[in-house]
mmCIF file of C-alpha atoms in Angstrom:
data_model
loop_
_atom_site.group_PDB
_atom_site.id
_atom_site.type_symbol
_atom_site.label_atom_id
_atom_site.label_comp_id
_atom_site.label_asym_id
_atom_site.label_seq_id
_atom_site.Cartn_x
_atom_site.Cartn_y
_atom_site.Cartn_z
ATOM 1 C CA UNK A 1 124.835 -6.320 -14.563
ATOM 2 C CA UNK A 2 122.610 -7.492 -11.746
ATOM 3 C CA UNK A 3 119.044 -7.714 -12.477
ATOM 4 C CA UNK A 4 116.793 -5.441 -10.671
ATOM 5 C CA UNK A 5 114.430 -7.306 -8.187
ATOM 6 C CA UNK A 6 111.193 -7.863 -9.575
ATOM 7 C CA UNK A 7 108.336 -5.774 -8.080
ATOM 8 C CA UNK A 8 106.310 -7.254 -5.374
ATOM 9 C CA UNK A 9 102.973 -8.467 -6.398
ATOM 10 C CA UNK A 10 100.343 -5.966 -5.338
ATOM 11 C CA UNK A 11 96.935 -7.144 -4.028
ATOM 12 C CA UNK A 12 93.966 -5.117 -5.428
ATOM 13 C CA UNK A 13 92.276 -2.914 -2.832
ATOM 14 C CA UNK A 14 89.531 -4.195 -0.937
ATOM 15 C CA UNK A 15 86.151 -3.006 -2.149
ATOM 16 C CA UNK A 16 84.339 -0.524 -0.089
ATOM 17 C CA UNK A 17 82.001 -2.130 2.429
ATOM 18 C CA UNK A 18 78.352 -2.134 1.820
ATOM 19 C CA UNK A 19 76.510 0.432 3.913
ATOM 20 C CA UNK A 20 75.125 -0.968 7.009
ATOM 21 C CA UNK A 21 74.059 -0.040 10.613
ATOM 22 C CA UNK A 22 76.908 2.120 12.127
ATOM 23 C CA UNK A 23 78.666 2.635 8.800
ATOM 24 C CA UNK A 24 78.856 5.892 6.943
ATOM 25 C CA UNK A 25 76.757 6.035 3.929
ATOM 26 C CA UNK A 26 74.635 9.146 3.906
ATOM 27 C CA UNK A 27 75.154 12.277 1.871
ATOM 28 C CA UNK A 28 76.204 15.454 3.460
ATOM 29 C CA UNK A 29 73.684 17.209 5.701
ATOM 30 C CA UNK A 30 71.491 14.253 5.477
ATOM 31 C CA UNK A 31 69.735 15.048 8.801
ATOM 32 C CA UNK A 32 68.776 18.595 7.585
ATOM 33 C CA UNK A 33 67.360 17.184 4.318
ATOM 34 C CA UNK A 34 65.334 14.677 6.371
ATOM 35 C CA UNK A 35 64.033 17.424 8.701
ATOM 36 C CA UNK A 36 63.190 19.822 5.812
ATOM 37 C CA UNK A 37 61.327 16.855 4.066
ATOM 38 C CA UNK A 38 59.339 16.127 7.308
ATOM 39 C CA UNK A 39 58.314 19.799 7.663
ATOM 40 C CA UNK A 40 56.969 19.767 4.070
ATOM 41 C CA UNK A 41 55.231 16.524 4.651
ATOM 42 C CA UNK A 42 53.741 17.830 7.822
ATOM 43 C CA UNK A 43 52.389 20.971 6.184
ATOM 44 C CA UNK A 44 50.708 18.948 3.608
ATOM 45 C CA UNK A 45 49.171 16.548 6.131
ATOM 46 C CA UNK A 46 47.706 19.361 8.015
ATOM 47 C CA UNK A 47 46.002 20.669 5.031
ATOM 48 C CA UNK A 48 44.616 17.285 4.102
ATOM 49 C CA UNK A 49 44.083 16.002 7.651
ATOM 50 C CA UNK A 50 40.353 15.484 6.975
ATOM 51 C CA UNK A 51 41.098 13.052 4.198
ATOM 52 C CA UNK A 52 44.285 11.415 5.401
ATOM 53 C CA UNK A 53 43.395 10.772 9.045
ATOM 54 C CA UNK A 54 40.278 8.563 8.423
ATOM 55 C CA UNK A 55 42.092 6.711 5.635
ATOM 56 C CA UNK A 56 44.960 5.897 7.894
ATOM 57 C CA UNK A 57 42.722 4.769 10.600
ATOM 58 C CA UNK A 58 41.018 2.333 8.141
ATOM 59 C CA UNK A 59 44.523 1.031 6.883
ATOM 60 C CA UNK A 60 45.398 0.234 10.567
ATOM 61 C CA UNK A 61 42.057 -1.377 11.196
ATOM 62 C CA UNK A 62 42.496 -3.592 7.945
ATOM 63 C CA UNK A 63 46.022 -4.502 9.182
ATOM 64 C CA UNK A 64 44.613 -5.550 12.669
ATOM 65 C CA UNK A 65 41.855 -7.750 11.222
ATOM 66 C CA UNK A 66 43.919 -9.208 8.396
ATOM 67 C CA UNK A 67 44.837 -12.420 10.526
ATOM 68 C CA UNK A 68 41.117 -13.315 10.469
ATOM 69 C CA UNK A 69 41.187 -13.494 6.642
ATOM 70 C CA UNK A 70 44.282 -15.655 6.673
ATOM 71 C CA UNK A 71 42.548 -18.021 9.133
ATOM 72 C CA UNK A 72 39.407 -18.299 6.969
ATOM 73 C CA UNK A 73 41.378 -18.882 3.893
ATOM 74 C CA UNK A 74 43.472 -21.649 5.637
ATOM 75 C CA UNK A 75 40.048 -23.219 6.525
ATOM 76 C CA UNK A 76 39.298 -23.415 2.703
ATOM 77 C CA UNK A 77 36.857 -20.602 2.754
ATOM 78 C CA UNK A 78 36.481 -18.787 -0.629
ATOM 79 C CA UNK A 79 38.613 -15.755 -0.905
ATOM 80 C CA UNK A 80 35.625 -13.368 -1.446
ATOM 81 C CA UNK A 81 33.838 -14.831 1.529
ATOM 82 C CA UNK A 82 36.771 -14.381 3.791
ATOM 83 C CA UNK A 83 37.208 -10.734 2.610
ATOM 84 C CA UNK A 84 33.581 -10.119 3.272
ATOM 85 C CA UNK A 85 33.822 -11.386 6.777
ATOM 86 C CA UNK A 86 36.866 -9.383 7.331
ATOM 87 C CA UNK A 87 34.940 -6.288 5.982
ATOM 88 C CA UNK A 88 32.020 -6.890 8.432
ATOM 89 C CA UNK A 89 34.476 -7.208 11.290
ATOM 90 C CA UNK A 90 36.011 -3.834 10.493
ATOM 91 C CA UNK A 91 32.403 -2.357 10.336
ATOM 92 C CA UNK A 92 31.713 -3.771 13.809
ATOM 93 C CA UNK A 93 35.033 -2.190 15.133
ATOM 94 C CA UNK A 94 34.203 1.175 13.743
ATOM 95 C CA UNK A 95 30.449 0.951 15.031
ATOM 96 C CA UNK A 96 31.792 0.184 18.629
ATOM 97 C CA UNK A 97 34.361 2.976 18.677
ATOM 98 C CA UNK A 98 32.239 5.733 17.024
ATOM 99 C CA UNK A 99 28.962 4.481 18.636
ATOM 100 C CA UNK A 100 30.565 4.424 22.138
ATOM 101 C CA UNK A 101 31.686 8.007 21.816
ATOM 102 C CA UNK A 102 28.305 9.272 20.595
ATOM 103 C CA UNK A 103 26.481 7.251 23.281
ATOM 104 C CA UNK A 104 28.606 8.701 26.041
ATOM 105 C CA UNK A 105 28.409 12.265 24.844
ATOM 106 C CA UNK A 106 24.585 11.891 24.390
ATOM 107 C CA UNK A 107 24.103 10.559 27.908
ATOM 108 C CA UNK A 108 26.159 13.484 29.324
ATOM 109 C CA UNK A 109 24.472 16.113 27.384
ATOM 110 C CA UNK A 110 20.967 14.669 28.470
ATOM 111 C CA UNK A 111 22.066 14.250 32.391
ATOM 112 C CA UNK A 112 23.850 17.389 33.191
ATOM 113 C CA UNK A 113 20.617 19.734 33.252
ATOM 114 C CA UNK A 114 19.101 17.322 35.828
ATOM 115 C CA UNK A 115 21.638 18.395 38.375
ATOM 116 C CA UNK A 116 21.155 22.196 38.034
ATOM 117 C CA UNK A 117 19.751 22.554 41.666
ATOM 118 C CA UNK A 118 22.697 20.428 43.162
ATOM 119 C CA UNK A 119 25.174 22.580 41.198
ATOM 120 C CA UNK A 120 23.534 25.685 42.589
ATOM 121 C CA UNK A 121 23.927 24.561 46.116
ATOM 122 C CA UNK A 122 27.568 23.687 45.676
ATOM 123 C CA UNK A 123 28.216 27.212 44.114
ATOM 124 C CA UNK A 124 26.355 28.930 46.977
ATOM 125 C CA UNK A 125 28.649 26.926 49.454
ATOM 126 C CA UNK A 126 31.728 28.203 47.596
ATOM 127 C CA UNK A 127 30.314 31.630 47.554
ATOM 128 C CA UNK A 128 29.778 31.719 51.278
ATOM 129 C CA UNK A 129 33.319 30.424 51.831
ATOM 130 C CA UNK A 130 34.742 33.036 49.604
ATOM 131 C CA UNK A 131 32.904 35.735 51.575
ATOM 132 C CA UNK A 132 34.465 34.476 54.840
ATOM 133 C CA UNK A 133 37.797 34.678 53.265
ATOM 134 C CA UNK A 134 37.303 38.289 52.322
ATOM 135 C CA UNK A 135 36.927 37.930 48.553
ATOM 136 C CA UNK A 136 34.473 40.224 46.603
ATOM 137 C CA UNK A 137 30.984 38.896 46.816
ATOM 138 C CA UNK A 138 29.558 41.130 44.250
ATOM 139 C CA UNK A 139 31.823 39.879 41.461
ATOM 140 C CA UNK A 140 31.334 36.279 42.551
ATOM 141 C CA UNK A 141 27.541 36.751 42.575
ATOM 142 C CA UNK A 142 27.805 38.279 39.117
ATOM 143 C CA UNK A 143 29.732 35.188 37.868
ATOM 144 C CA UNK A 144 27.254 32.815 39.462
ATOM 145 C CA UNK A 145 24.290 34.499 37.839
ATOM 146 C CA UNK A 146 25.960 34.439 34.474
ATOM 147 C CA UNK A 147 26.901 30.696 34.783
ATOM 148 C CA UNK A 148 24.543 27.676 34.722
ATOM 149 C CA UNK A 149 25.253 23.907 34.448
ATOM 150 C CA UNK A 150 23.783 23.917 30.995
ATOM 151 C CA UNK A 151 26.847 25.894 29.748
ATOM 152 C CA UNK A 152 28.919 22.856 30.690
ATOM 153 C CA UNK A 153 27.168 20.828 28.110
ATOM 154 C CA UNK A 154 27.582 23.300 25.265
ATOM 155 C CA UNK A 155 31.131 21.802 24.235
ATOM 156 C CA UNK A 156 29.580 18.245 24.420
ATOM 157 C CA UNK A 157 26.626 19.332 22.352
ATOM 158 C CA UNK A 158 28.867 20.876 19.706
ATOM 159 C CA UNK A 159 30.921 17.811 19.647
ATOM 160 C CA UNK A 160 27.814 15.617 19.313
ATOM 161 C CA UNK A 161 26.459 17.668 16.484
ATOM 162 C CA UNK A 162 29.932 17.547 14.787
ATOM 163 C CA UNK A 163 30.015 13.786 14.990
ATOM 164 C CA UNK A 164 26.290 13.435 13.793
ATOM 165 C CA UNK A 165 27.024 15.989 10.885
ATOM 166 C CA UNK A 166 29.981 14.100 9.552
ATOM 167 C CA UNK A 167 27.942 11.918 7.240
ATOM 168 C CA UNK A 168 30.156 12.539 4.398
ATOM 169 C CA UNK A 169 33.267 11.515 6.373
ATOM 170 C CA UNK A 170 31.592 8.395 7.539
ATOM 171 C CA UNK A 171 30.625 7.598 4.026
ATOM 172 C CA UNK A 172 34.254 8.039 2.970
ATOM 173 C CA UNK A 173 35.453 5.552 5.718
ATOM 174 C CA UNK A 174 32.764 2.929 4.680
ATOM 175 C CA UNK A 175 33.698 3.271 1.016
ATOM 176 C CA UNK A 176 37.467 3.018 1.782
ATOM 177 C CA UNK A 177 36.992 -0.063 4.045
ATOM 178 C CA UNK A 178 35.417 -1.949 1.109
ATOM 179 C CA UNK A 179 38.370 -1.506 -1.273
ATOM 180 C CA UNK A 180 41.052 -2.020 1.385
ATOM 181 C CA UNK A 181 39.468 -5.098 2.740
ATOM 182 C CA UNK A 182 39.376 -6.797 -0.727
ATOM 183 C CA UNK A 183 42.810 -5.437 -1.714
ATOM 184 C CA UNK A 184 44.370 -6.990 1.497
ATOM 185 C CA UNK A 185 44.156 -10.457 -0.335
ATOM 186 C CA UNK A 186 47.061 -9.554 -2.639
ATOM 187 C CA UNK A 187 49.100 -7.663 -0.164
ATOM 188 C CA UNK A 188 51.466 -10.621 0.378
ATOM 189 C CA UNK A 189 52.253 -10.686 -3.224
ATOM 190 C CA UNK A 190 52.738 -6.813 -3.372
ATOM 191 C CA UNK A 191 55.232 -7.131 -0.589
ATOM 192 C CA UNK A 192 57.292 -9.824 -2.439
ATOM 193 C CA UNK A 193 57.447 -7.552 -5.462
ATOM 194 C CA UNK A 194 58.653 -4.785 -3.455
ATOM 195 C CA UNK A 195 61.156 -6.863 -1.671
ATOM 196 C CA UNK A 196 62.938 -7.690 -4.958
ATOM 197 C CA UNK A 197 64.154 -4.265 -5.382
ATOM 198 C CA UNK A 198 63.661 -2.391 -2.189
ATOM 199 C CA UNK A 199 64.030 -5.117 0.573
ATOM 200 C CA UNK A 200 64.308 -2.596 3.392
ATOM 201 C CA UNK A 201 61.127 -0.842 2.491
ATOM 202 C CA UNK A 202 59.330 -4.166 2.464
ATOM 203 C CA UNK A 203 60.843 -5.106 5.850
ATOM 204 C CA UNK A 204 59.701 -1.708 7.261
ATOM 205 C CA UNK A 205 56.168 -2.090 6.133
ATOM 206 C CA UNK A 206 55.908 -5.838 7.428
ATOM 207 C CA UNK A 207 57.430 -4.544 10.634
ATOM 208 C CA UNK A 208 54.826 -1.711 10.848
ATOM 209 C CA UNK A 209 51.971 -4.181 10.167
ATOM 210 C CA UNK A 210 53.210 -6.514 12.950
ATOM 211 C CA UNK A 211 53.703 -3.609 15.468
ATOM 212 C CA UNK A 212 50.503 -1.831 14.829
ATOM 213 C CA UNK A 213 48.399 -4.973 14.928
ATOM 214 C CA UNK A 214 49.911 -5.907 18.364
ATOM 215 C CA UNK A 215 49.391 -2.408 19.621
ATOM 216 C CA UNK A 216 45.714 -2.364 18.768
ATOM 217 C CA UNK A 217 45.051 -5.707 20.185
ATOM 218 C CA UNK A 218 46.950 -5.070 23.517
ATOM 219 C CA UNK A 219 45.386 -1.566 23.834
ATOM 220 C CA UNK A 220 41.914 -3.020 23.367
ATOM 221 C CA UNK A 221 42.297 -5.954 25.811
ATOM 222 C CA UNK A 222 43.632 -3.754 28.500
ATOM 223 C CA UNK A 223 41.185 -0.981 27.696
ATOM 224 C CA UNK A 224 38.394 -3.371 28.125
ATOM 225 C CA UNK A 225 39.809 -4.579 31.457
ATOM 226 C CA UNK A 226 40.170 -0.908 32.736
ATOM 227 C CA UNK A 227 36.554 -0.326 31.611
ATOM 228 C CA UNK A 228 35.251 -3.328 33.562
ATOM 229 C CA UNK A 229 37.142 -2.400 36.769
ATOM 230 C CA UNK A 230 36.113 1.268 36.584
ATOM 231 C CA UNK A 231 32.500 0.247 36.062
ATOM 232 C CA UNK A 232 32.594 -2.065 39.067
ATOM 233 C CA UNK A 233 34.128 0.692 41.244
ATOM 234 C CA UNK A 234 31.457 3.178 40.140
ATOM 235 C CA UNK A 235 28.715 0.603 40.917
ATOM 236 C CA UNK A 236 30.206 0.184 44.498
ATOM 237 C CA UNK A 237 30.620 4.036 45.038
ATOM 238 C CA UNK A 238 26.991 4.564 43.746
ATOM 239 C CA UNK A 239 27.699 6.964 40.722
ATOM 240 C CA UNK A 240 24.837 7.157 38.278
ATOM 241 C CA UNK A 241 25.364 6.159 34.572
ATOM 242 C CA UNK A 242 28.138 3.838 35.533
ATOM 243 C CA UNK A 243 27.765 1.929 32.204
ATOM 244 C CA UNK A 244 28.263 5.169 30.299
ATOM 245 C CA UNK A 245 31.414 6.127 32.095
ATOM 246 C CA UNK A 246 32.776 2.606 31.708
ATOM 247 C CA UNK A 247 32.315 2.779 27.839
ATOM 248 C CA UNK A 248 33.954 6.295 27.865
ATOM 249 C CA UNK A 249 36.877 4.790 29.785
ATOM 250 C CA UNK A 250 37.247 1.971 27.280
ATOM 251 C CA UNK A 251 37.319 4.514 24.265
ATOM 252 C CA UNK A 252 39.632 7.060 25.893
ATOM 253 C CA UNK A 253 42.165 4.270 26.796
ATOM 254 C CA UNK A 254 43.222 4.403 23.093
ATOM 255 C CA UNK A 255 44.446 7.851 23.701
ATOM 256 C CA UNK A 256 47.966 7.592 25.324
ATOM 257 C CA UNK A 257 48.886 9.547 28.501
ATOM 258 C CA UNK A 258 45.884 11.961 28.708
ATOM 259 C CA UNK A 259 43.130 9.630 27.756
ATOM 260 C CA UNK A 260 42.690 8.720 31.437
ATOM 261 C CA UNK A 261 42.286 12.372 32.389
ATOM 262 C CA UNK A 262 39.497 12.786 29.684
ATOM 263 C CA UNK A 263 37.736 9.658 30.913
ATOM 264 C CA UNK A 264 37.664 10.512 34.550
ATOM 265 C CA UNK A 265 36.258 13.990 34.369
ATOM 266 C CA UNK A 266 32.663 13.214 33.547
ATOM 267 C CA UNK A 267 32.110 10.611 36.173
ATOM 268 C CA UNK A 268 33.903 12.777 38.736
ATOM 269 C CA UNK A 269 31.633 15.668 37.886
ATOM 270 C CA UNK A 270 28.459 13.537 38.296
ATOM 271 C CA UNK A 271 29.750 12.035 41.537
ATOM 272 C CA UNK A 272 30.219 15.449 42.890
ATOM 273 C CA UNK A 273 26.825 16.718 41.872
ATOM 274 C CA UNK A 274 25.051 13.397 43.119
ATOM 275 C CA UNK A 275 27.076 12.504 46.269
ATOM 276 C CA UNK A 276 29.263 15.469 47.192
ATOM 277 C CA UNK A 277 32.967 16.192 47.311
ATOM 278 C CA UNK A 278 33.867 12.922 49.172
ATOM 279 C CA UNK A 279 32.311 10.794 46.297
ATOM 280 C CA UNK A 280 34.133 12.802 43.807
ATOM 281 C CA UNK A 281 37.467 12.372 45.484
ATOM 282 C CA UNK A 282 36.892 8.513 45.822
ATOM 283 C CA UNK A 283 36.167 8.330 42.023
ATOM 284 C CA UNK A 284 39.330 10.236 41.229
ATOM 285 C CA UNK A 285 41.448 8.127 43.599
ATOM 286 C CA UNK A 286 40.069 4.714 42.326
ATOM 287 C CA UNK A 287 40.372 5.666 38.700
ATOM 288 C CA UNK A 288 43.983 6.861 39.214
ATOM 289 C CA UNK A 289 44.991 3.663 41.048
ATOM 290 C CA UNK A 290 43.339 1.409 38.486
ATOM 291 C CA UNK A 291 44.997 3.325 35.630
ATOM 292 C CA UNK A 292 48.509 3.315 37.277
ATOM 293 C CA UNK A 293 48.335 -0.387 38.074
ATOM 294 C CA UNK A 294 46.959 -1.645 34.741
ATOM 295 C CA UNK A 295 48.269 0.792 32.213
ATOM 296 C CA UNK A 296 51.511 1.800 33.806
ATOM 297 C CA UNK A 297 52.748 -1.272 35.489
ATOM 298 C CA UNK A 298 51.077 -4.371 33.934
ATOM 299 C CA UNK A 299 50.121 -3.376 30.321
ATOM 300 C CA UNK A 300 53.866 -2.293 29.223
ATOM 301 C CA UNK A 301 55.013 -5.906 30.237
ATOM 302 C CA UNK A 302 52.594 -7.346 27.684
ATOM 303 C CA UNK A 303 53.111 -4.713 25.074
ATOM 304 C CA UNK A 304 56.768 -5.583 24.792
ATOM 305 C CA UNK A 305 57.946 -4.525 21.328
ATOM 306 C CA UNK A 306 54.587 -3.640 20.027
ATOM 307 C CA UNK A 307 55.348 0.003 20.519
ATOM 308 C CA UNK A 308 59.157 0.209 20.950
ATOM 309 C CA UNK A 309 59.234 3.693 21.700
ATOM 310 C CA UNK A 310 59.932 5.527 25.034
ATOM 311 C CA UNK A 311 57.142 7.145 27.110
ATOM 312 C CA UNK A 312 58.535 10.599 26.441
ATOM 313 C CA UNK A 313 58.348 10.073 22.676
ATOM 314 C CA UNK A 314 54.841 8.622 23.065
ATOM 315 C CA UNK A 315 53.786 11.857 24.930
ATOM 316 C CA UNK A 316 55.456 14.121 22.358
ATOM 317 C CA UNK A 317 53.895 12.238 19.520
ATOM 318 C CA UNK A 318 50.549 12.658 21.100
ATOM 319 C CA UNK A 319 50.940 16.402 21.161
ATOM 320 C CA UNK A 320 52.515 16.519 17.679
ATOM 321 C CA UNK A 321 49.896 14.506 15.894
ATOM 322 C CA UNK A 322 47.024 16.009 17.773
ATOM 323 C CA UNK A 323 48.125 19.494 16.660
ATOM 324 C CA UNK A 324 48.790 18.345 13.143
ATOM 325 C CA UNK A 325 45.620 16.030 12.607
ATOM 326 C CA UNK A 326 43.178 17.238 15.129
ATOM 327 C CA UNK A 327 41.270 15.050 17.610
ATOM 328 C CA UNK A 328 41.539 12.020 15.548
ATOM 329 C CA UNK A 329 45.300 12.500 15.488
ATOM 330 C CA UNK A 330 45.438 11.914 19.189
ATOM 331 C CA UNK A 331 43.846 8.556 18.696
ATOM 332 C CA UNK A 332 46.267 7.809 15.928
ATOM 333 C CA UNK A 333 49.403 9.202 17.476
ATOM 334 C CA UNK A 334 51.082 5.927 18.250
ATOM 335 C CA UNK A 335 50.249 4.240 14.994
ATOM 336 C CA UNK A 336 51.469 7.211 13.034
ATOM 337 C CA UNK A 337 54.794 7.234 14.994
ATOM 338 C CA UNK A 338 55.151 3.480 14.547
ATOM 339 C CA UNK A 339 54.818 4.048 10.818
ATOM 340 C CA UNK A 340 57.543 6.590 10.707
ATOM 341 C CA UNK A 341 59.774 4.607 13.053
ATOM 342 C CA UNK A 342 59.410 1.231 11.024
ATOM 343 C CA UNK A 343 59.802 2.763 7.655
ATOM 344 C CA UNK A 344 62.114 5.670 8.031
ATOM 345 C CA UNK A 345 64.242 4.726 11.138
ATOM 346 C CA UNK A 346 64.429 0.958 11.601
ATOM 347 C CA UNK A 347 65.218 0.044 7.961
ATOM 348 C CA UNK A 348 67.191 3.175 7.025
ATOM 349 C CA UNK A 349 70.958 3.210 7.378
ATOM 350 C CA UNK A 350 71.578 6.907 7.730
ATOM 351 C CA UNK A 351 68.608 7.406 10.245
ATOM 352 C CA UNK A 352 69.469 4.256 12.278
ATOM 353 C CA UNK A 353 71.092 6.304 15.010
ATOM 354 C CA UNK A 354 67.876 7.842 15.869
ATOM 355 C CA UNK A 355 66.663 4.623 17.405
ATOM 356 C CA UNK A 356 69.031 5.226 20.297
ATOM 357 C CA UNK A 357 67.202 8.288 21.123
ATOM 358 C CA UNK A 358 63.538 7.151 20.641
ATOM 359 C CA UNK A 359 63.606 3.480 21.355
ATOM 360 C CA UNK A 360 62.213 1.976 24.508
ATOM 361 C CA UNK A 361 64.981 -0.403 24.812
ATOM 362 C CA UNK A 362 68.030 1.085 22.906
ATOM 363 C CA UNK A 363 70.109 -2.026 23.660
ATOM 364 C CA UNK A 364 68.195 -4.008 21.013
ATOM 365 C CA UNK A 365 68.891 -1.348 18.401
ATOM 366 C CA UNK A 366 72.751 -1.512 18.386
ATOM 367 C CA UNK A 367 74.292 -2.099 14.925
ATOM 368 C CA UNK A 368 75.742 -5.503 15.898
ATOM 369 C CA UNK A 369 72.466 -6.875 17.087
ATOM 370 C CA UNK A 370 70.626 -5.708 14.028
ATOM 371 C CA UNK A 371 73.125 -7.318 11.730
ATOM 372 C CA UNK A 372 72.682 -10.596 13.666
ATOM 373 C CA UNK A 373 68.944 -10.301 13.380
ATOM 374 C CA UNK A 374 69.088 -9.569 9.731
ATOM 375 C CA UNK A 375 71.452 -12.446 9.129
ATOM 376 C CA UNK A 376 69.153 -14.929 11.078
ATOM 377 C CA UNK A 377 65.768 -13.760 10.054
ATOM 378 C CA UNK A 378 64.698 -14.442 6.543
ATOM 379 C CA UNK A 379 61.342 -13.025 5.614
ATOM 380 C CA UNK A 380 58.766 -15.445 4.596
ATOM 381 C CA UNK A 381 57.975 -14.161 1.196
ATOM 382 C CA UNK A 382 61.734 -13.997 0.426
ATOM 383 C CA UNK A 383 62.254 -17.670 1.756
ATOM 384 C CA UNK A 384 59.257 -18.849 -0.343
ATOM 385 C CA UNK A 385 60.823 -17.038 -3.458
ATOM 386 C CA UNK A 386 64.162 -18.830 -2.776
ATOM 387 C CA UNK A 387 62.468 -22.162 -2.271
ATOM 388 C CA UNK A 388 60.674 -21.761 -5.665
ATOM 389 C CA UNK A 389 63.952 -20.655 -7.328
ATOM 390 C CA UNK A 390 65.662 -23.886 -5.954
ATOM 391 C CA UNK A 391 62.811 -25.996 -7.112
ATOM 392 C CA UNK A 392 62.799 -24.577 -10.594
ATOM 393 C CA UNK A 393 66.647 -25.044 -10.739
ATOM 394 C CA UNK A 394 66.215 -28.735 -9.635
ATOM 395 C CA UNK A 395 63.537 -29.260 -12.222
ATOM 396 C CA UNK A 396 65.697 -27.868 -15.104
ATOM 397 C CA UNK A 397 68.644 -30.090 -14.082
ATOM 398 C CA UNK A 398 66.532 -33.159 -14.033
ATOM 399 C CA UNK A 399 65.096 -32.266 -17.435
ATOM 400 C CA UNK A 400 68.789 -31.843 -18.764
ATOM 401 C CA UNK A 401 69.655 -35.392 -17.595
ATOM 402 C CA UNK A 402 66.698 -36.908 -19.223
ATOM 403 C CA UNK A 403 67.693 -35.416 -22.458
#
């Protein structure tokens, strides 16, 4: 009886591929779960905005100044002295930012009442023009009698009193800076521990630190350049308080998209009251040209991957974070968006597709390019850990040979 042929050897099935960019690995309705979680987090942030916002600002400043501490430690400075210098540098940055805002608002409040007569003349001219065009003189006269230039300074006065009355908030910032500045010394070790179990989270935090540092530095450099150019232009035009408006232009440069509009209103108003309509138009045109050339054409070329989000996303993030966190949220709109992008999008497989929608250069965020970058880029803490492991292995082998 013929023997039945032996069954062909079967090869075991290949194991499932590990989740990676572009591969399915998310649970059902993952996007809905993420959206629901973000809504809950947003509601919590809005309720605690007065506490979370200054702390996040301090964190970004500590990250920005941290290379100074590394530089001093490499020069064999004691760790406590390097941390102290970093602490003083952060205090200097806070003093410049907050002091500039208070200085500009104070000068505006003190200057506006001096132009009451000029404002009255301008209003009378508009009243005469409206009469010639057939509009009701009685209603306009009633409006003119109930309106004075001092009313324009009321919002500025309330803002100034709010800033000066925030002593408790300032004390919180000063205290948090002390702890964060000294805890930053162990941040490299903490990231190494996180990388052992959650390498993607560690990479996201490192990516956020690099990006937010580049963002603050680039924005500061170009904000200073814009402020210098604006001040020179105001001196040439002959607008009073040109240094004040230059300082205001420097501070408002940190607010994306609408910061320029906030910075041009006070000097344009003073130019109108001091030099007339022509002077005001010249100020607006010059500020617009400088802003477009420096911040729209030149600055993005140097910013590069510091932001990594499209202009539309930057504007939407400004509106979102300002409505969620208040006025300080407008200042932190880009850093907050960078944090979410670096931690939740760039290093999360299920949410990786979002990069194609929000990134300023979607071509860099394709799954193939991300795989190549992750294959070629070895984080420094991880590389140091691998080197130490290799050294320990060689030492144990040498010890075994001697025995």
